[in-house]
CSV table of C-alpha atoms (C1' of nucleotides) in Angstrom, one decimal:
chain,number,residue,atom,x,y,z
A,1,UNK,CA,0.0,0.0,0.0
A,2,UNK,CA,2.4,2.9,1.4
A,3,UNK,CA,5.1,0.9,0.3
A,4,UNK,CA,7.7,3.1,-1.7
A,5,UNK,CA,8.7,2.0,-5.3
A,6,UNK,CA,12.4,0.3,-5.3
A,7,UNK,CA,14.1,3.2,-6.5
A,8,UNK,CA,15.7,2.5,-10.0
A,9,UNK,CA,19.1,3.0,-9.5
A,10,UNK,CA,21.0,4.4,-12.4
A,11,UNK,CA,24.7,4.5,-13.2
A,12,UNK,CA,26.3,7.9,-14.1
A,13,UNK,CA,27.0,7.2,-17.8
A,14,UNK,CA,23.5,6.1,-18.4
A,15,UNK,CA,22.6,9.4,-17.1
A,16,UNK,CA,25.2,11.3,-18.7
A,17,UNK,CA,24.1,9.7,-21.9
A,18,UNK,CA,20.1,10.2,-21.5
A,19,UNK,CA,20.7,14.0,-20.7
A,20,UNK,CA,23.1,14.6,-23.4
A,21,UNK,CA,25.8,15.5,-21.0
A,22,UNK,CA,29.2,14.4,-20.4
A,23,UNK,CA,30.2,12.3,-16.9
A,24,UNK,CA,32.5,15.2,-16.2
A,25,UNK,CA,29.3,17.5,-16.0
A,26,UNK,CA,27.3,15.8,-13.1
A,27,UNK,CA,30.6,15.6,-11.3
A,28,UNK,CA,31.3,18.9,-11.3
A,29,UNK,CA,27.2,19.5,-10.0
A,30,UNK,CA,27.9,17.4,-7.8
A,31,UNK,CA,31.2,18.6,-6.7
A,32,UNK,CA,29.5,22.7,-5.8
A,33,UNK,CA,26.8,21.2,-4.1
A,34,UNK,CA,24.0,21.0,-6.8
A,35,UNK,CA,22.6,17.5,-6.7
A,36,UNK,CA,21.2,17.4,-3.3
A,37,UNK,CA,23.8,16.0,-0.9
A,38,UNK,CA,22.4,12.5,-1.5
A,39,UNK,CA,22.9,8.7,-1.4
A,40,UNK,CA,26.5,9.1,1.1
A,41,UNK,CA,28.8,7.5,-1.2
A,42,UNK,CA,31.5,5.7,0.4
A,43,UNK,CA,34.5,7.2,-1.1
A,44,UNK,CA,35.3,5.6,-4.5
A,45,UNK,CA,32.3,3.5,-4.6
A,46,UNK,CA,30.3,3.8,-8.1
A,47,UNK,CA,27.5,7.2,-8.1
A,48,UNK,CA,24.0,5.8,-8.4
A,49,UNK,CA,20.7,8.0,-9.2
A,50,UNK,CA,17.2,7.6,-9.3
A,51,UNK,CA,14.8,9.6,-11.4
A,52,UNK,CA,14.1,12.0,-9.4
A,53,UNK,CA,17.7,13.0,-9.2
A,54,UNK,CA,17.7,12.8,-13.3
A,55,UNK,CA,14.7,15.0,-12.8
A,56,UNK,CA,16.6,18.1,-10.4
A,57,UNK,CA,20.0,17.6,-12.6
A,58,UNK,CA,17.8,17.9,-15.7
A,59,UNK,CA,16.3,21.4,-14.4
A,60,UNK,CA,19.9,22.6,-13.6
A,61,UNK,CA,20.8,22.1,-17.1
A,62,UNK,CA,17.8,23.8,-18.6
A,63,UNK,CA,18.1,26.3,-16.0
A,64,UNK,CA,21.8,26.8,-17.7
A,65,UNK,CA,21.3,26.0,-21.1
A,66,UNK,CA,17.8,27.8,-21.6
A,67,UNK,CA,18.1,30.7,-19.3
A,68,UNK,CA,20.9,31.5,-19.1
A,69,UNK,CA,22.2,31.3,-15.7
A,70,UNK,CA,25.4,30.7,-13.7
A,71,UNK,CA,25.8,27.9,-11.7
A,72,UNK,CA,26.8,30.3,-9.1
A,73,UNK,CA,22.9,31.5,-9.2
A,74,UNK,CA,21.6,28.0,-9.7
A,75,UNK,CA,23.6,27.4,-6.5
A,76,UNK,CA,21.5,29.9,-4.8
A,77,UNK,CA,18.5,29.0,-6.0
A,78,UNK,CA,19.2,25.3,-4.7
A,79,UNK,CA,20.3,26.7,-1.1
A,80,UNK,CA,16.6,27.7,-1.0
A,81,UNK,CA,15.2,25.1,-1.8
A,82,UNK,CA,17.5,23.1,0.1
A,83,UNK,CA,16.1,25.1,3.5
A,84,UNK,CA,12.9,24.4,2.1
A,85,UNK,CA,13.7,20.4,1.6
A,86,UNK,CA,15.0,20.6,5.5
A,87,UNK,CA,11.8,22.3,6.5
A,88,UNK,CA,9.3,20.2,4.8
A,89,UNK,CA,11.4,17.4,7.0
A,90,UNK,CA,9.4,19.4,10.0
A,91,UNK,CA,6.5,19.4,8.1
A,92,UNK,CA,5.4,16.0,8.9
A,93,UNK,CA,6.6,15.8,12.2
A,94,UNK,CA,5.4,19.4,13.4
A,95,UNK,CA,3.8,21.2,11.3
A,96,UNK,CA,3.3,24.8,12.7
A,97,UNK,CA,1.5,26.5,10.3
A,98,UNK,CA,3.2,29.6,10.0
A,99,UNK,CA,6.2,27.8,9.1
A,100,UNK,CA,4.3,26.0,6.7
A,101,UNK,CA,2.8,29.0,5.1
A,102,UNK,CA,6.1,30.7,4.9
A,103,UNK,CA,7.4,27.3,2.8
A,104,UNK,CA,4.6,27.4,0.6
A,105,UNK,CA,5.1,30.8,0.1
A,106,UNK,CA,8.6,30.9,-0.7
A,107,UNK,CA,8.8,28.0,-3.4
A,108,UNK,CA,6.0,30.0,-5.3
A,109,UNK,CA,8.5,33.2,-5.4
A,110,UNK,CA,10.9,30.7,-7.0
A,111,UNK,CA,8.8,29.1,-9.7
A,112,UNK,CA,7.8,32.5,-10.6
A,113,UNK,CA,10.8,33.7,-10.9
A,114,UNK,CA,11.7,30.7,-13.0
A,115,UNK,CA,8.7,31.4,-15.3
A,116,UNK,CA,9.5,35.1,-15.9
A,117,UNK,CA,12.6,34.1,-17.1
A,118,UNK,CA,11.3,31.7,-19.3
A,119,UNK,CA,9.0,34.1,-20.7
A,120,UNK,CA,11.6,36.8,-21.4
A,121,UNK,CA,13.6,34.8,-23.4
A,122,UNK,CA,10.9,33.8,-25.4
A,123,UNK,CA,10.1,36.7,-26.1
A,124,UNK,CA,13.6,37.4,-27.5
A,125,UNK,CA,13.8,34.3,-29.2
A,126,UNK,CA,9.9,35.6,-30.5
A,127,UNK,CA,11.8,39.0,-31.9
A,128,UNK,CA,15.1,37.4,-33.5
A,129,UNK,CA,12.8,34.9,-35.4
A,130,UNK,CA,11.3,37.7,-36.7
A,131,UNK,CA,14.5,39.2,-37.9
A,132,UNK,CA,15.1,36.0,-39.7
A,133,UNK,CA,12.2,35.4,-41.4
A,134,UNK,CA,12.6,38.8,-42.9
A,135,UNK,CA,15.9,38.0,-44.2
A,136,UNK,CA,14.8,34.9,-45.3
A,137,UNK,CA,12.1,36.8,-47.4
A,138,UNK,CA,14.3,39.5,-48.9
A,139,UNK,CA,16.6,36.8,-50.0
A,140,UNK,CA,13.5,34.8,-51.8
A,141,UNK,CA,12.8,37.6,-53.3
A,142,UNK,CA,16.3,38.3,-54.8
A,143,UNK,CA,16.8,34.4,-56.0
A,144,UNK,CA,12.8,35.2,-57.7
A,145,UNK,CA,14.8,38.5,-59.5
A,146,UNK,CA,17.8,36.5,-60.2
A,147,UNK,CA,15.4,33.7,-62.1
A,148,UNK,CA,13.0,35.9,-63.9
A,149,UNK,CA,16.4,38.2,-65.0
A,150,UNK,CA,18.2,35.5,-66.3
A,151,UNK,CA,14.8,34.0,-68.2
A,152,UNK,CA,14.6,37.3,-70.1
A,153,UNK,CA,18.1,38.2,-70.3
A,154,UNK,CA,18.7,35.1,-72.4
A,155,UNK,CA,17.7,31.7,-73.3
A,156,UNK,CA,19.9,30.0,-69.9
A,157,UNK,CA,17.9,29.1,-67.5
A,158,UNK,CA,18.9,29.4,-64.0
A,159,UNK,CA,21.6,26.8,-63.0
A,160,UNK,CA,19.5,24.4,-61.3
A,161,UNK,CA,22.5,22.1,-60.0
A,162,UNK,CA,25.9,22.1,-58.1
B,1,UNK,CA,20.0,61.0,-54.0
B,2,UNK,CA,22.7,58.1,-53.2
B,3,UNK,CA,24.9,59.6,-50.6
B,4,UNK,CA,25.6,57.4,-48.0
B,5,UNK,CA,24.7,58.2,-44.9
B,6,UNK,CA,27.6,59.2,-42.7
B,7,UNK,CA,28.1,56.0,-40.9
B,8,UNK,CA,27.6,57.3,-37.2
B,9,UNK,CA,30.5,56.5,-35.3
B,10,UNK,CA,30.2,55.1,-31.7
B,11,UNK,CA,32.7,54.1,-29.4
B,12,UNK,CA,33.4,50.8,-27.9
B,13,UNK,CA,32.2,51.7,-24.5
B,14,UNK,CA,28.9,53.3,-25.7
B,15,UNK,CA,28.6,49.9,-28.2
B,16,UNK,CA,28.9,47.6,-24.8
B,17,UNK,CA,26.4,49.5,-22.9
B,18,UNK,CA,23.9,49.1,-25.4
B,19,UNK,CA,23.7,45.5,-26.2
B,20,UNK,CA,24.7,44.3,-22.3
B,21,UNK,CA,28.3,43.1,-22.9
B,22,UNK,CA,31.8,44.5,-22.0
B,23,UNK,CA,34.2,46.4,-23.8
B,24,UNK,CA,36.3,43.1,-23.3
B,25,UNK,CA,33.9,40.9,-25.1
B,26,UNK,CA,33.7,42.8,-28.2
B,27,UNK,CA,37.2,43.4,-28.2
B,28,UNK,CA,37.6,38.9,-27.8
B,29,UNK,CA,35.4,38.6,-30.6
B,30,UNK,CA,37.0,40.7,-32.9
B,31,UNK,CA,40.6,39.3,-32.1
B,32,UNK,CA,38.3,35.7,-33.0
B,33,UNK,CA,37.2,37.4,-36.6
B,34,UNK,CA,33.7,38.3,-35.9
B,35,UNK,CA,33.8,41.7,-36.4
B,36,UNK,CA,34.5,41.7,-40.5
B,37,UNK,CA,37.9,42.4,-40.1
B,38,UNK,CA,36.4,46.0,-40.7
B,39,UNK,CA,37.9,49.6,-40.3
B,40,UNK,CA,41.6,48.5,-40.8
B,41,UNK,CA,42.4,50.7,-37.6
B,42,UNK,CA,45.7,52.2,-36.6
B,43,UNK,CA,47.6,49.8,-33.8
B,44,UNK,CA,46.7,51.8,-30.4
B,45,UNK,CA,43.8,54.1,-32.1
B,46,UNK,CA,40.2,53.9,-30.7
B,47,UNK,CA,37.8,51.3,-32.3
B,48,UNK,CA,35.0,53.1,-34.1
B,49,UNK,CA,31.8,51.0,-34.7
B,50,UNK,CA,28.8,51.6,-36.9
B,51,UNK,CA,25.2,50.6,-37.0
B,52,UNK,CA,25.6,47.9,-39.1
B,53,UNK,CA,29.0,46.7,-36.8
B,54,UNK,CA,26.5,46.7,-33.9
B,55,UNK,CA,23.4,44.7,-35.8
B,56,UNK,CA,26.5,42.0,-36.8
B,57,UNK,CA,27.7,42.1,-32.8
B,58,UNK,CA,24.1,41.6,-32.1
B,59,UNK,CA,23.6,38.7,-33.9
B,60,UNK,CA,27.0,36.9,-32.7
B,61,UNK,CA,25.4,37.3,-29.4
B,62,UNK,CA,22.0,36.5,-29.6
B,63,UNK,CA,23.5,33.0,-31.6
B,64,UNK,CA,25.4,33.0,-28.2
B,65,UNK,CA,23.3,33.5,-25.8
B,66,UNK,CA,20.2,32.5,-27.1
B,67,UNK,CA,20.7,29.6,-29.5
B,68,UNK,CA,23.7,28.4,-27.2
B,69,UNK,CA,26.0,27.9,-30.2
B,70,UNK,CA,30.0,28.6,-29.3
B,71,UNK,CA,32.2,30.4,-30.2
B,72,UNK,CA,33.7,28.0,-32.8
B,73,UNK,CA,30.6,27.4,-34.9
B,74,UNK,CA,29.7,31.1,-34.9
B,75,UNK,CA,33.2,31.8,-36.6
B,76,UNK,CA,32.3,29.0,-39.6
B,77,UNK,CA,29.3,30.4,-39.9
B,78,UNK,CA,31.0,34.3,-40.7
B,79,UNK,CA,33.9,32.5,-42.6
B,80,UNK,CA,30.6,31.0,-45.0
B,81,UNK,CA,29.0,34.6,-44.8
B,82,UNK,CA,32.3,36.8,-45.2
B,83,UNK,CA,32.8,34.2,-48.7
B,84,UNK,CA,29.3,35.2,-49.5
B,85,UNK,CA,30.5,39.1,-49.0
B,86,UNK,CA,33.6,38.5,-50.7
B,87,UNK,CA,31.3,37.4,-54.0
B,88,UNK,CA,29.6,40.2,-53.5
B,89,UNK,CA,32.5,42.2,-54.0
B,90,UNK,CA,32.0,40.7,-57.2
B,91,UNK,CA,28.5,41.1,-57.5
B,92,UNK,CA,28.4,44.8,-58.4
B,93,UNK,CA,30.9,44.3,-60.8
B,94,UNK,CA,30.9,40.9,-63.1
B,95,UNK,CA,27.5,39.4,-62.3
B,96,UNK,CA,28.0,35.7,-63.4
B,97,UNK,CA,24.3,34.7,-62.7
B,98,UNK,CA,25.7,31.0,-61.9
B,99,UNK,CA,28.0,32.5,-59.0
B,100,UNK,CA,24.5,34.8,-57.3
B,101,UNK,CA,22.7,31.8,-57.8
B,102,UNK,CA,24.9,29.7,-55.6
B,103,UNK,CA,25.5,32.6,-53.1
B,104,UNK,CA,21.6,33.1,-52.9
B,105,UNK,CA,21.1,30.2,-52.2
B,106,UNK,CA,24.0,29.3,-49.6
B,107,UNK,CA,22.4,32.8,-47.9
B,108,UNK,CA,19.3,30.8,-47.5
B,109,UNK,CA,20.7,28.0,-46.2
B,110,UNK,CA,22.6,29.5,-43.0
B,111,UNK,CA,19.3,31.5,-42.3
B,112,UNK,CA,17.3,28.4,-42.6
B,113,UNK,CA,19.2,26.6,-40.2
B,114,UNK,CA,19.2,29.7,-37.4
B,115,UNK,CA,15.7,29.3,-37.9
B,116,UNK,CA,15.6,25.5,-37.1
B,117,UNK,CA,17.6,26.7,-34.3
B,118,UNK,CA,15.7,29.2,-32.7
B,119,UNK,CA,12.3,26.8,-32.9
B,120,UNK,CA,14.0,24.1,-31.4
B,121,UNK,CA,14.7,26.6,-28.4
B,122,UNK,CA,11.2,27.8,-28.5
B,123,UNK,CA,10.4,24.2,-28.5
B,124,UNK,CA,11.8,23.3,-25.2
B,125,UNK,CA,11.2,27.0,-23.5
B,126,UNK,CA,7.6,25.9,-24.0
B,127,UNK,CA,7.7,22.6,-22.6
B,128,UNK,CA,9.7,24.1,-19.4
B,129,UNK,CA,7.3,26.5,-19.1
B,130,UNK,CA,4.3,23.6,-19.2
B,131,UNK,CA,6.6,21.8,-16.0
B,132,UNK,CA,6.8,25.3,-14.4
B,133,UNK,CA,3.2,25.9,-14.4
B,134,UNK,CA,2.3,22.6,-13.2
B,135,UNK,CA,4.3,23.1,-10.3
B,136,UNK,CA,2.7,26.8,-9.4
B,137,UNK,CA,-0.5,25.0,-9.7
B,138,UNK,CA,0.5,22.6,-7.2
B,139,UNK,CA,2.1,25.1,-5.1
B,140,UNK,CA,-0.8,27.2,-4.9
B,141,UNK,CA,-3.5,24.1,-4.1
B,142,UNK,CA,-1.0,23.2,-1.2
B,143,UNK,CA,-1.8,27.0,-0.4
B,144,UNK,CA,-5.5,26.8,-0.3
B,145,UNK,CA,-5.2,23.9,1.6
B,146,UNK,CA,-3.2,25.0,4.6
B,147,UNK,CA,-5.6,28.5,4.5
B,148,UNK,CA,-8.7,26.2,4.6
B,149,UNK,CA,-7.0,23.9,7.0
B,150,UNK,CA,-5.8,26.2,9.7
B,151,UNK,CA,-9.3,28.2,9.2
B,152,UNK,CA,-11.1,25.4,10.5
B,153,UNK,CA,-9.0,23.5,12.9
B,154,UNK,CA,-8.6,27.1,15.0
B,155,UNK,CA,-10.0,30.3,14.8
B,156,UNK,CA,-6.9,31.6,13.9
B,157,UNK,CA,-6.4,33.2,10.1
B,158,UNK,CA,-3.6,32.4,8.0
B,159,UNK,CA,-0.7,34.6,8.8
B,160,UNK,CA,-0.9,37.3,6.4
B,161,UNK,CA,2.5,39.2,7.1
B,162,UNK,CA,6.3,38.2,6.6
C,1,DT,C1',39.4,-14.2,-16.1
C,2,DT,C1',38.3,-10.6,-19.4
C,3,DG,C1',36.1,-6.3,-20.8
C,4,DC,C1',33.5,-2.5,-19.6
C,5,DT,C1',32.3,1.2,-16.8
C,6,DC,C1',33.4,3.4,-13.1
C,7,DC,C1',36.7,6.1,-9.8
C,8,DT,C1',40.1,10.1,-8.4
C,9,DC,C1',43.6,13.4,-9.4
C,10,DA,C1',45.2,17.0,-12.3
C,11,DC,C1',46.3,19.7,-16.1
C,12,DG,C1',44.2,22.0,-20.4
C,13,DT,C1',40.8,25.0,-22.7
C,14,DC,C1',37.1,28.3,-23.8
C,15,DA,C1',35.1,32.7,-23.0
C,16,DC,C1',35.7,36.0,-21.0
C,17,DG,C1',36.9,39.1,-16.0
C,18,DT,C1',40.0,42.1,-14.0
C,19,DG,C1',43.6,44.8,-12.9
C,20,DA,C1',48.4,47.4,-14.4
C,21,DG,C1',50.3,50.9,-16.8
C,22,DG,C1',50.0,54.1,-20.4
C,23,DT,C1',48.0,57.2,-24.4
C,24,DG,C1',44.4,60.2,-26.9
C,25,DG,C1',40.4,63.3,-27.7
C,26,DC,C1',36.3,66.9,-25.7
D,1,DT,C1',45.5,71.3,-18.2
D,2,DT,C1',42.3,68.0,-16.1
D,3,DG,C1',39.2,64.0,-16.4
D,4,DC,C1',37.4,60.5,-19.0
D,5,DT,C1',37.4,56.8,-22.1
D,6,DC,C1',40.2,54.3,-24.7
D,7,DC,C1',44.5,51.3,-25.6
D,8,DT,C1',47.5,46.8,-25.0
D,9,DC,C1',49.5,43.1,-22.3
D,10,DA,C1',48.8,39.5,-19.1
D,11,DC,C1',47.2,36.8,-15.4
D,12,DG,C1',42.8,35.0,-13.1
D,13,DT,C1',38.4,32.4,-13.3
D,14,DC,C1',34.3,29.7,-14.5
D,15,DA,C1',32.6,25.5,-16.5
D,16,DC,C1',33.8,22.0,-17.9
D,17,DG,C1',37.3,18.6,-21.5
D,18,DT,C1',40.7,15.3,-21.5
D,19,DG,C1',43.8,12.1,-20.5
D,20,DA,C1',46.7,9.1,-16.6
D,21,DG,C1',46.5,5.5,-13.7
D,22,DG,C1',43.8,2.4,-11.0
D,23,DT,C1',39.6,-0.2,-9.0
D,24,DG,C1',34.9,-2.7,-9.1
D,25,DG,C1',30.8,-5.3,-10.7
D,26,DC,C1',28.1,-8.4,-14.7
DNA sequence: TTGCTCCTCACGTCACGTGAGGTGGC
DNA sequence: TTGCTCCTCACGTCACGTGAGGTGGC
């Protein structure tokens, strides 16, 4: 019933590999503190992750990749969280709902945060598509001039090859 | 009738402010060949930078910072588009309709690809943003929860402050 | 037992950051 | 003349890349 499902343990190149990411990468996460202080490896002992650690290490990289920003600021972001993570420990054994409240109220400040981010830089990306597509167009336009020139110019028709 | 405009000089510092960079970055990316190898300046003389210098710098960094491409591949793609420039040269002068027909189309081709670019990004902004929502949603039911919870087991209200 | 993947140093690299020390134009 | 911005080295840093040399599990 409230039994927990075994937890799919998964080496590091597998990871790696899913993520598109080298080995070197999630050590170096792991290595400033990013992927959550878990599982207390015994020193040289093989890394092992489940999917909800793919999960948090795939949100640091999109965090990265997509918006942008330093590890250095993902850091931060995850020291939040990780107060959060220690409080929600309390929250089963003694609630206190002002403590609660505060939790709640603090991870929504982050996934905002998070989503205006995401929505500025679509809105870039929105902008410089725009600049492309009109590029794109003048340049259809000059290869239309090019073909209708060279039509009435003389009896070649455009190269169609090489 | 076709004067050319003067080409409104700005300095390096005035060029950094605008787009959000350093003096330093724009100077890197000029000793890497971005910069169209432009202005053939005196050694120790000030750099003097254009509008169209500044839509080119733009575009190196929104490839950058946007697209995620490095460095590396943003130089091949200027080394195909400074070849495409160089026919142009040619252009004006001896036409050879096969040569614009190839440069057209090789124009096309690079702004294609930015263009699969930029919707992959789009792509995957969007589907971060769908995981982002979710979780305010949940966030915000936990919420209404602990205000309906606290409400009824005491007759105290949900702490509204700090 | 044999590969294969993993491990820990540790140095290299890319894309700049950050001064040091000096020169040039309103 | 005095600031201010610019210049050129040149070393530092962040986020990994890339071996070297060795150990552990199907």
């Amino acid at each position: 019933m409230t039994i927990v499902e075994a937890p799919a343990v998964i080496r590091i190149g597998a990871v790696a590999e899913r993520l598109g990411v080298t080995t070197r990468t999630i050590r170096y996460y792991e290595e400033l503190g990013l992927l959550g202080s878990g599982s207390k490896r015994s020193k040289g002992s093989h890394r092992l992750y489940s999917e909800a650690d793919i999960a948090r290490l795939q949100e640091v990289l999109r965090l990265r990749n997509l918006l942008g920003m330093s590890l250095e600021e993902i850091v931060a972001l995850a020291e939040f969280e990780e107060a959060r993570a220690d409080l929600r420990a309390q929250w089963e054994g003694d609630p206190s709902d002002a403590e609660r409240w505060c939790i709640v109220n603090q991870a929504l400040q982050i996934v905002e945060r998070e989503l205006e981010l995401v929505q500025t830089h679509q809105k870039a990306l929105t902008e410089f598509e725009g600049e492309l597509a009109a590029r794109r167009r003048l340049i259809k336009k000059r290869r239309r001039e090019l073909a209708a020139g060279s039509a009435e110019e003389a009896a070649t028709a455009p190269p169609a090859g090489a």
